[in-house]
Amino acid sequence: PPDGPGYHLAELRTEERVVPDEEQEQCAAERDAVAVVLGLRWGPPQTFSLWSLTARAADGEEVPEPWATLSRRVDDIDLWRRDGRWVAIGVTRAQGDDPRRLLVAVTAVDPP
């Protein structure tokens, strides 16, 4: 879900077409560029692995949104806390024909 109570998710797309082998590098470079800009404003990010959330959800634990969606699509995120909100950026995993994307989340929901 792109939006819900207390959060917004967005996929950032690029105009440039990238061959599949270079897709991960391109998305990682875009994530790093955004992290540099946000880091200049808000300080260095926390790096947060989402594997534990994936495992907890697989064990039947209810993981709140947007963290559930993030953990299904992204391995790890760069994370900032600013003005009562969390800002997270990460690169989606390759899934079938769906290309990798830079995913951004803004939420008032604390990470579980």
Tab-separated table of C-alpha atoms in Angstrom:
chain	number	residue	atom	x	y	z
A	1	PRO	CA	0.000	0.000	0.000
A	2	PRO	CA	1.417	3.400	-0.962
A	3	ASP	CA	-0.384	5.302	1.806
A	4	GLY	CA	-2.078	4.576	5.079
A	5	PRO	CA	-2.686	6.041	8.503
A	6	GLY	CA	0.518	7.763	9.555
A	7	TYR	CA	2.678	6.908	6.542
A	8	HIS	CA	3.419	7.477	2.868
A	9	LEU	CA	5.452	5.236	0.534
A	10	ALA	CA	6.795	6.348	-2.846
A	11	GLU	CA	8.868	4.712	-5.561
A	12	LEU	CA	11.332	7.065	-7.183
A	13	ARG	CA	11.783	6.313	-10.854
A	14	THR	CA	14.505	7.462	-13.191
A	15	GLU	CA	14.021	8.548	-16.778
A	16	GLU	CA	17.182	6.793	-17.854
A	17	ARG	CA	16.735	3.164	-18.947
A	18	VAL	CA	19.340	0.858	-17.470
A	19	VAL	CA	20.208	-2.629	-18.639
A	20	PRO	CA	19.205	-5.239	-16.032
A	21	ASP	CA	22.803	-6.049	-15.055
A	22	GLU	CA	23.415	-2.403	-14.120
A	23	GLU	CA	20.067	-1.867	-12.425
A	24	GLN	CA	21.233	-2.626	-8.880
A	25	GLU	CA	24.275	-0.371	-9.199
A	26	GLN	CA	22.156	2.474	-10.597
A	27	CYS	CA	19.592	2.234	-7.794
A	28	ALA	CA	22.310	1.991	-5.144
A	29	ALA	CA	23.992	5.093	-6.588
A	30	GLU	CA	20.669	6.965	-6.493
A	31	ARG	CA	20.061	5.875	-2.890
A	32	ASP	CA	23.563	7.013	-1.934
A	33	ALA	CA	23.025	10.400	-3.603
A	34	VAL	CA	19.758	10.954	-1.731
A	35	ALA	CA	21.416	9.817	1.517
A	36	VAL	CA	24.216	12.358	1.028
A	37	VAL	CA	21.740	15.211	0.533
A	38	LEU	CA	19.604	14.178	3.508
A	39	GLY	CA	22.745	13.555	5.562
A	40	LEU	CA	23.923	17.112	4.943
A	41	ARG	CA	20.626	18.385	6.345
A	42	TRP	CA	19.906	15.859	9.089
A	43	GLY	CA	23.178	14.115	9.870
A	44	PRO	CA	24.241	10.580	9.052
A	45	PRO	CA	21.510	7.950	8.754
A	46	GLN	CA	21.040	4.861	10.840
A	47	THR	CA	21.360	1.744	8.698
A	48	PHE	CA	18.532	-0.594	9.575
A	49	SER	CA	18.307	-4.204	8.368
A	50	LEU	CA	14.775	-5.396	7.710
A	51	TRP	CA	15.579	-9.132	7.783
A	52	SER	CA	14.408	-9.471	11.381
A	53	LEU	CA	11.037	-7.959	10.466
A	54	THR	CA	10.713	-10.391	7.562
A	55	ALA	CA	11.446	-13.306	9.894
A	56	ARG	CA	9.059	-12.027	12.559
A	57	ALA	CA	6.260	-11.639	9.997
A	58	ALA	CA	6.956	-15.168	8.711
A	59	ASP	CA	6.535	-16.410	12.293
A	60	GLY	CA	3.069	-14.833	12.400
A	61	GLU	CA	3.860	-11.576	14.178
A	62	GLU	CA	1.865	-8.630	12.917
A	63	VAL	CA	4.306	-5.978	11.698
A	64	PRO	CA	2.785	-2.488	11.360
A	65	GLU	CA	2.784	-0.580	8.098
A	66	PRO	CA	4.813	0.784	6.433
A	67	TRP	CA	7.418	-1.523	7.988
A	68	ALA	CA	5.669	-4.685	6.761
A	69	THR	CA	5.705	-3.485	3.153
A	70	LEU	CA	9.279	-2.253	3.437
A	71	SER	CA	10.462	-5.590	4.839
A	72	ARG	CA	8.785	-7.477	1.969
A	73	ARG	CA	10.479	-5.307	-0.656
A	74	VAL	CA	13.782	-3.996	0.768
A	75	ASP	CA	16.682	-5.705	2.576
A	76	ASP	CA	17.963	-2.654	4.463
A	77	ILE	CA	17.241	1.045	4.724
A	78	ASP	CA	18.905	4.300	5.587
A	79	LEU	CA	16.815	5.884	8.317
A	80	TRP	CA	16.487	9.355	9.839
A	81	ARG	CA	14.245	10.689	12.605
A	82	ARG	CA	13.133	14.234	11.946
A	83	ASP	CA	10.335	16.362	13.410
A	84	GLY	CA	8.470	13.384	14.867
A	85	ARG	CA	8.659	11.370	11.651
A	86	TRP	CA	10.888	8.640	10.266
A	87	VAL	CA	12.298	8.989	6.757
A	88	ALA	CA	13.571	5.754	5.209
A	89	ILE	CA	15.165	5.068	1.832
A	90	GLY	CA	16.134	1.735	0.327
A	91	VAL	CA	16.484	-0.191	-2.910
A	92	THR	CA	13.827	-2.795	-3.648
A	93	ARG	CA	14.803	-6.392	-4.321
A	94	ALA	CA	14.471	-7.664	-7.882
A	95	GLN	CA	11.134	-9.452	-8.229
A	96	GLY	CA	10.454	-11.143	-11.545
A	97	ASP	CA	10.244	-8.589	-14.342
A	98	ASP	CA	9.691	-5.725	-11.907
A	99	PRO	CA	12.845	-3.597	-11.929
A	100	ARG	CA	14.570	-2.412	-8.797
A	101	ARG	CA	13.416	0.957	-7.539
A	102	LEU	CA	14.452	3.453	-4.941
A	103	LEU	CA	11.725	3.326	-2.281
A	104	VAL	CA	11.093	6.182	0.143
A	105	ALA	CA	8.902	6.037	3.230
A	106	VAL	CA	7.854	8.816	5.577
A	107	THR	CA	6.022	7.705	8.699
A	108	ALA	CA	5.045	8.625	12.208
A	109	VAL	CA	5.014	4.888	13.070
A	110	ASP	CA	8.129	3.854	14.996
A	111	PRO	CA	10.123	0.909	13.643
A	112	PRO	CA	9.124	-2.260	15.498
